[in-house]
Tab-separated table of C-alpha atoms in Angstrom:
chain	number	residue	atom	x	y	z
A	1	UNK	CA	43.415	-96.976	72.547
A	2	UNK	CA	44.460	-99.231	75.230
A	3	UNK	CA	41.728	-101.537	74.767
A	4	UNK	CA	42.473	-101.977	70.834
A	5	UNK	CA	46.046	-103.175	71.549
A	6	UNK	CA	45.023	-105.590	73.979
A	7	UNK	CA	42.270	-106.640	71.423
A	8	UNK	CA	45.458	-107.229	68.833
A	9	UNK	CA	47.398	-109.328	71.097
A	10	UNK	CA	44.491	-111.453	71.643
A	11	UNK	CA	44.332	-111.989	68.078
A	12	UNK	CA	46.242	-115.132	67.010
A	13	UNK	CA	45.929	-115.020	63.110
A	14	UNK	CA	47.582	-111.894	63.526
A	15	UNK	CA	50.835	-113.125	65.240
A	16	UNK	CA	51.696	-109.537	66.841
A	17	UNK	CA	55.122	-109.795	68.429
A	18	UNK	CA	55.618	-107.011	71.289
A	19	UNK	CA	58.206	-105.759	68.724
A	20	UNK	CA	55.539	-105.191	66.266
A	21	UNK	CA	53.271	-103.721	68.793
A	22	UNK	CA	55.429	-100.867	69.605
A	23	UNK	CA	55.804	-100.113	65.780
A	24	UNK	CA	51.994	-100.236	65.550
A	25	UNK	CA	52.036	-98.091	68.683
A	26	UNK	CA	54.450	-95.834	66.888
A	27	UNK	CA	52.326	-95.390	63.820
A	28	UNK	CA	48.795	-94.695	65.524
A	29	UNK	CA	50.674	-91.639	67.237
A	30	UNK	CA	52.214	-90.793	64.428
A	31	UNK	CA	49.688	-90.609	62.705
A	32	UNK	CA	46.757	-89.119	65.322
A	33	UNK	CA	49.735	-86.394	66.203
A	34	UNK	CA	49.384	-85.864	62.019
A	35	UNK	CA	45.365	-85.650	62.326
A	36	UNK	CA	45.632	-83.115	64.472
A	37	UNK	CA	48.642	-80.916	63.024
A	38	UNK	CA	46.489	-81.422	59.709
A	39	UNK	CA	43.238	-80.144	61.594
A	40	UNK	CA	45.467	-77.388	63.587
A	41	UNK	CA	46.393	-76.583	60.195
A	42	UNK	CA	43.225	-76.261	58.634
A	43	UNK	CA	41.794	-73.953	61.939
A	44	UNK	CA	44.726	-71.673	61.795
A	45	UNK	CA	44.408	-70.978	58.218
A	46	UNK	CA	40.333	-70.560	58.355
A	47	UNK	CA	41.221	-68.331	61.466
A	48	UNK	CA	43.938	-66.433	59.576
A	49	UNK	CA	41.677	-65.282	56.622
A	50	UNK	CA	38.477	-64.240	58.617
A	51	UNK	CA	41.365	-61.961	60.575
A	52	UNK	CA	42.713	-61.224	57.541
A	53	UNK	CA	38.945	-60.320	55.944
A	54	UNK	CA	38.391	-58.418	59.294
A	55	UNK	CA	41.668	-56.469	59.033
A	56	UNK	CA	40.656	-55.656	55.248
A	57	UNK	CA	37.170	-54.233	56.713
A	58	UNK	CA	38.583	-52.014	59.425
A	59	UNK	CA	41.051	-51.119	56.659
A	60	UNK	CA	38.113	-50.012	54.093
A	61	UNK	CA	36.132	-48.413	57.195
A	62	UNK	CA	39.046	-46.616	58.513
A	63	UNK	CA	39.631	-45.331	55.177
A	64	UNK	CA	35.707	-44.433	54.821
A	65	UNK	CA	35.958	-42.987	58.158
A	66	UNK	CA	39.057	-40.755	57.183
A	67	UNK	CA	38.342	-39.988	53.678
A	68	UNK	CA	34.769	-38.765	55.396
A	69	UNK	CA	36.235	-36.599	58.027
A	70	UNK	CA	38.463	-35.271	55.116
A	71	UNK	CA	35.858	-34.258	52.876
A	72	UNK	CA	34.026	-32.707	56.006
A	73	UNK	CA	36.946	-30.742	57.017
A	74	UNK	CA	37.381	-29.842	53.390
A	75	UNK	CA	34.049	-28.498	53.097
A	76	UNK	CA	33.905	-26.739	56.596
A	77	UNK	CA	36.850	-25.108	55.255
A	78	UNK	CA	35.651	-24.058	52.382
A	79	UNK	CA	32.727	-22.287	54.054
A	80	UNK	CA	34.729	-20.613	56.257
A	81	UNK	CA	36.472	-18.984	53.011
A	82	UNK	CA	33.172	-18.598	51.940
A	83	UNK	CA	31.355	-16.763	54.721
A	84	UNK	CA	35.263	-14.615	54.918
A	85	UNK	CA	34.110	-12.894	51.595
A	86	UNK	CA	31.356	-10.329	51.967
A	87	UNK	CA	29.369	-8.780	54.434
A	88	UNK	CA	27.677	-9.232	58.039
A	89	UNK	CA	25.392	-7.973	60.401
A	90	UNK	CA	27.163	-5.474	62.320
A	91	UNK	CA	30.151	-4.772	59.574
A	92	UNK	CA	30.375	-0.930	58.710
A	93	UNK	CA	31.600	-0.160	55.413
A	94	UNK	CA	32.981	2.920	53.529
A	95	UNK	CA	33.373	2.902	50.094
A	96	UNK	CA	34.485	5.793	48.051
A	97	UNK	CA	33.377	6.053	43.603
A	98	UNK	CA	34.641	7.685	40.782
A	99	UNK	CA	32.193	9.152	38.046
A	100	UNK	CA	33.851	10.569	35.124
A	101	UNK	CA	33.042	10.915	31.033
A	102	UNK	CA	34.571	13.022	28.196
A	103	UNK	CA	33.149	13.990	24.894
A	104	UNK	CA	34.871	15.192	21.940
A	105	UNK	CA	32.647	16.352	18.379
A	106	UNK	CA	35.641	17.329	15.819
A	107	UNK	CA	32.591	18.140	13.586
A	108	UNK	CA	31.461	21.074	15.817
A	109	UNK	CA	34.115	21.192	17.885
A	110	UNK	CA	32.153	20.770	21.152
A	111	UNK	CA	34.088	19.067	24.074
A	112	UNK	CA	32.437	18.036	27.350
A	113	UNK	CA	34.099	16.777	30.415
A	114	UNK	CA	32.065	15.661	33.363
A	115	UNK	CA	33.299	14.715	37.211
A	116	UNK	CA	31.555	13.314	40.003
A	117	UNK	CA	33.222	11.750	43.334
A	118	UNK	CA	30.362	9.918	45.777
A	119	UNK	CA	31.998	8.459	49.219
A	120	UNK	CA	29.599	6.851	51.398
A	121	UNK	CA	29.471	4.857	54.807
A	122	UNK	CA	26.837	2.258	55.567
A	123	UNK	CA	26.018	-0.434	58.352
A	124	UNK	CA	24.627	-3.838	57.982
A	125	UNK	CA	21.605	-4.217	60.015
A	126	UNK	CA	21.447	-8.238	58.838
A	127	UNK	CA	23.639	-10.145	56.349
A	128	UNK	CA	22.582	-8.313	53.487
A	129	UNK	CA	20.871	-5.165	53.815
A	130	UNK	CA	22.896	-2.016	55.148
A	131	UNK	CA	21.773	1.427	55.451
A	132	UNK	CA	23.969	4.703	55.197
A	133	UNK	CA	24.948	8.107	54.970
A	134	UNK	CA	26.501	9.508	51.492
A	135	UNK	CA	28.126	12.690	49.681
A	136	UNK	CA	27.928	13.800	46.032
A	137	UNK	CA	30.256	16.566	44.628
A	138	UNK	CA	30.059	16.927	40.530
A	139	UNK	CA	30.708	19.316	38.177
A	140	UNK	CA	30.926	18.929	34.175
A	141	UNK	CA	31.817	21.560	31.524
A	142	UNK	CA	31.301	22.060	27.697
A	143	UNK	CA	33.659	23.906	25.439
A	144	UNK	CA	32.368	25.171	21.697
A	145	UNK	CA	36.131	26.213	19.614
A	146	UNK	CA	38.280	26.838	22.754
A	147	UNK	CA	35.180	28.830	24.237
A	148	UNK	CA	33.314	28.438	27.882
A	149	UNK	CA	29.637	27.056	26.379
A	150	UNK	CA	28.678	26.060	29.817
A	151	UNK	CA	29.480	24.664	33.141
A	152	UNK	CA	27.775	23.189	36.487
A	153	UNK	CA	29.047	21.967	39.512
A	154	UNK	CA	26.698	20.239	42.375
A	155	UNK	CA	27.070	19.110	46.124
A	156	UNK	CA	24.339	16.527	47.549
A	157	UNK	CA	24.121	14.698	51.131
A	158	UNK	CA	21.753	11.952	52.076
A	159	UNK	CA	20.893	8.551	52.419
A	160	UNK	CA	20.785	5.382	51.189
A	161	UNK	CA	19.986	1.689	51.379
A	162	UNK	CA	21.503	-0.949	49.714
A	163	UNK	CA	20.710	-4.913	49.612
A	164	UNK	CA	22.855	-7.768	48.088
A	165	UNK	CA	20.881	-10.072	45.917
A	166	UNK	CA	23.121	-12.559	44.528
A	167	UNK	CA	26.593	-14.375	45.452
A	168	UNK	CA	28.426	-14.572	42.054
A	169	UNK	CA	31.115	-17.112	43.418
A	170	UNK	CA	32.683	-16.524	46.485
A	171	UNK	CA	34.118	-13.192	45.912
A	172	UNK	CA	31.630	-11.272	43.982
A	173	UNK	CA	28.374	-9.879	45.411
A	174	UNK	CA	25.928	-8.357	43.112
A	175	UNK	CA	23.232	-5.212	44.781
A	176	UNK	CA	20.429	-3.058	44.360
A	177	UNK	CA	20.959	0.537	46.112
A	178	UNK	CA	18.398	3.089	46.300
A	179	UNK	CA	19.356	6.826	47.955
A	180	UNK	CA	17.590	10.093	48.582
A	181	UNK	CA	19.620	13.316	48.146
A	182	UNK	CA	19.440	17.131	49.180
A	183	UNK	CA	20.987	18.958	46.487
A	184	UNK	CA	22.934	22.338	46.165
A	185	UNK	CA	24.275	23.591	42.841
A	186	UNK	CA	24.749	25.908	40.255
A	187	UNK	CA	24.251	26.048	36.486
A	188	UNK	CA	25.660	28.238	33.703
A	189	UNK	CA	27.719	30.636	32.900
A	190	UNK	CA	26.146	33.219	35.417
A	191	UNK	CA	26.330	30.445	38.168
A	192	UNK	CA	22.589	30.587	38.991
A	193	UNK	CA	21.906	28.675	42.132
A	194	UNK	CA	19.215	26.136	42.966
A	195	UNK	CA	18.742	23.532	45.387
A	196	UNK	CA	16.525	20.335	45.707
A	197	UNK	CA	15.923	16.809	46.308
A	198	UNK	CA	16.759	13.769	44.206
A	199	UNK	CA	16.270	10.073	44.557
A	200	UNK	CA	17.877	7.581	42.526
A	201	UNK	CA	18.354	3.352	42.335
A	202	UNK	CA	21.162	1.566	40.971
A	203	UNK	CA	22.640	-1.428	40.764
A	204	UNK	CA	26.167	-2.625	41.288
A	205	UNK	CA	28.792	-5.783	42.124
A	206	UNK	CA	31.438	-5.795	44.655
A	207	UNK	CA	34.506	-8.050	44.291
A	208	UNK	CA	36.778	-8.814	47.192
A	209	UNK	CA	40.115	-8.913	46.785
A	210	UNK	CA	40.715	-9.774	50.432
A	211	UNK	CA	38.313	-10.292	53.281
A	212	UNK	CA	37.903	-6.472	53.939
A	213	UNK	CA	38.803	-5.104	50.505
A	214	UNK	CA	36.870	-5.162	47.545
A	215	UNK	CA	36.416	-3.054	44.190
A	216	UNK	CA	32.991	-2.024	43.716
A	217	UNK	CA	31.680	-1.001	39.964
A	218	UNK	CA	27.974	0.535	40.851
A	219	UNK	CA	25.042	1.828	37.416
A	220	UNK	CA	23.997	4.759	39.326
A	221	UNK	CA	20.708	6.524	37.582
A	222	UNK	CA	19.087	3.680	36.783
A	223	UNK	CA	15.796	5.057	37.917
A	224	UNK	CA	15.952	8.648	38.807
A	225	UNK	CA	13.706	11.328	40.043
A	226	UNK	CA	14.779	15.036	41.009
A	227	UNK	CA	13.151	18.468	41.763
A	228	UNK	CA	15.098	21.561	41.653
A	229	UNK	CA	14.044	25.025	42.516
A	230	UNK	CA	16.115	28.011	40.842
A	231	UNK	CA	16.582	31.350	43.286
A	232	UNK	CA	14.141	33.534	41.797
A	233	UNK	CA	12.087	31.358	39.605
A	234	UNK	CA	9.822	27.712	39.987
A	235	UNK	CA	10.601	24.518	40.959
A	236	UNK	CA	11.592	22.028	38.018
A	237	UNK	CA	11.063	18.212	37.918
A	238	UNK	CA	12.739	15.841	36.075
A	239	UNK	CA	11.973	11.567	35.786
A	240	UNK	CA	14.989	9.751	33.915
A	241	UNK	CA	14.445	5.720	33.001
A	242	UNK	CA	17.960	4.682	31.667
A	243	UNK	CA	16.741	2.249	29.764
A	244	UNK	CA	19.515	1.500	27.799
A	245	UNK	CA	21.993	1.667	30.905
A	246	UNK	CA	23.318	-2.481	29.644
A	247	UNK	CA	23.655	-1.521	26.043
A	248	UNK	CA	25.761	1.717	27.235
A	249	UNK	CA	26.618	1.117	30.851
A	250	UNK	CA	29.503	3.521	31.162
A	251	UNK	CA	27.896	6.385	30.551
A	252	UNK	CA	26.207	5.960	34.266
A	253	UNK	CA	29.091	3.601	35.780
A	254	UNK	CA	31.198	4.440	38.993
A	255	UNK	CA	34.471	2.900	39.685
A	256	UNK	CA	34.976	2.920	43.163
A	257	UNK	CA	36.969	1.083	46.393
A	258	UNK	CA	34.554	-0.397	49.267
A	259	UNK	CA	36.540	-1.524	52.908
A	260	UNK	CA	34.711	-3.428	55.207
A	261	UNK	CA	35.586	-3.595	59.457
């Protein structure tokens, strides 16, 4: 820079006065000190959107990142609720059903009213099979005109296994429950006695109201096999096939309550 002024006072045709040398001097800093604001400029605004660009990214992958962990925690959640309704290896359960029907023929006047109460306690040996221990006490009666026809009452004990098949949801569970039973009983008017063994499979759906309550609606009878033998006389077998249990499920439903611990 030094050099060019010198050059300019060298100069004749020129005729650069010192005067006019410190304007010129004025205007080259003037106008370098403008270069490089201009250039400063220019850096701190190309600087200023890759931070801003950068800021924008973190922004979108902080928002990934949370909306991520969100969904996760959602989800983990969720199957917590999940795995909360049903059962587990290790859970006991009782569960008590209710059996009941009544008939009434105004043409012949025949009335029938049948009972039957089943409680049972099981434990889960995985996450969906349990075996148990169950009771059965029945009885049912007919009427003809105001008039004793017949009657029967039964108590059974036994066993039973029962495996869930299908989640429904969260809350309901449908099974498949097969049982063998010892029976005691008697028949008729003259009470004759008999015992025997029956075995039976079913199906049935639990729905949880809670974690450890549910209400449990159970086809008993589906299949059904039983062999009675009558004090004094020969044994008796009987096969049943419900067939038809979907088109008329309540004659072989069961209400009942099932708690789980």
């Amino acid at each position: 820079m030094r050099l060019f002024f010198i050059f300019l006072t060298k100069i004749k045709w020129l005729n650069i006065s010192n005067l006019n040398l410190i304007w010129v001097k004025k205007i080259i800093k003037k106008g370098c000190f403008f270069l490089v604001k201009f250039f400063w400029n220019v850096i701190f605004i190309h600087l200023s959107s890759k931070f801003l660009k950068f800021k924008l990214n973190m922004k979108k992958i902080i928002l990934t990142v949370a909306a991520v962990f969100a969904f996760g925690f959602a989800n983990a959640q969720e199957t917590t609720e999940a795995k909360g309704f049903g059962f587990s290896k290790g859970n006991i359960m009782v569960e008590g059903n209710l059996g009941f029907s009544s008939t009434n023929d105004k043409n012949t006047e025949v009335k029938t009213n049948s009972f039957e109460f089943n409680p049972k306690a099981g434990y889960f040996v995985t996450d969906k099979f349990a075996v148990g221990i169950q009771l059965g006490i029945g009885s049912d009666k007919e009427e003809t005109a105001g008039t004793d026809t017949d009657k029967n009452s039964n108590f059974d004990a036994g066993v039973f296994g029962r495996y869930y098949f299908l989640d429904l949801g969260q809350r309901f569970k449908t099974y498949a429950e097969a049982g063998v039973n010892f029976q005691n009983g008697k028949a008729g008017l003259a009470d004759a006695k008999y015992s025997g063994v029956g075995v039976g499979a079913g199906l049935g759906i639990n729905y949880f109201v809670s974690e450890s309550f549910a209400i449990n609606f159970g086809l008993t009878d589906v299949l059904s096999y039983s062999t009675k033998k009558w004090d004094g006389g020969k044994a008796v077998s009987e096969f049943n096939g419900n067939v038809n249990v979907f088109n008329n499920f309540f004659s072989t439903a069961q209400f009942g309550l099932t708690y789980k611990f």
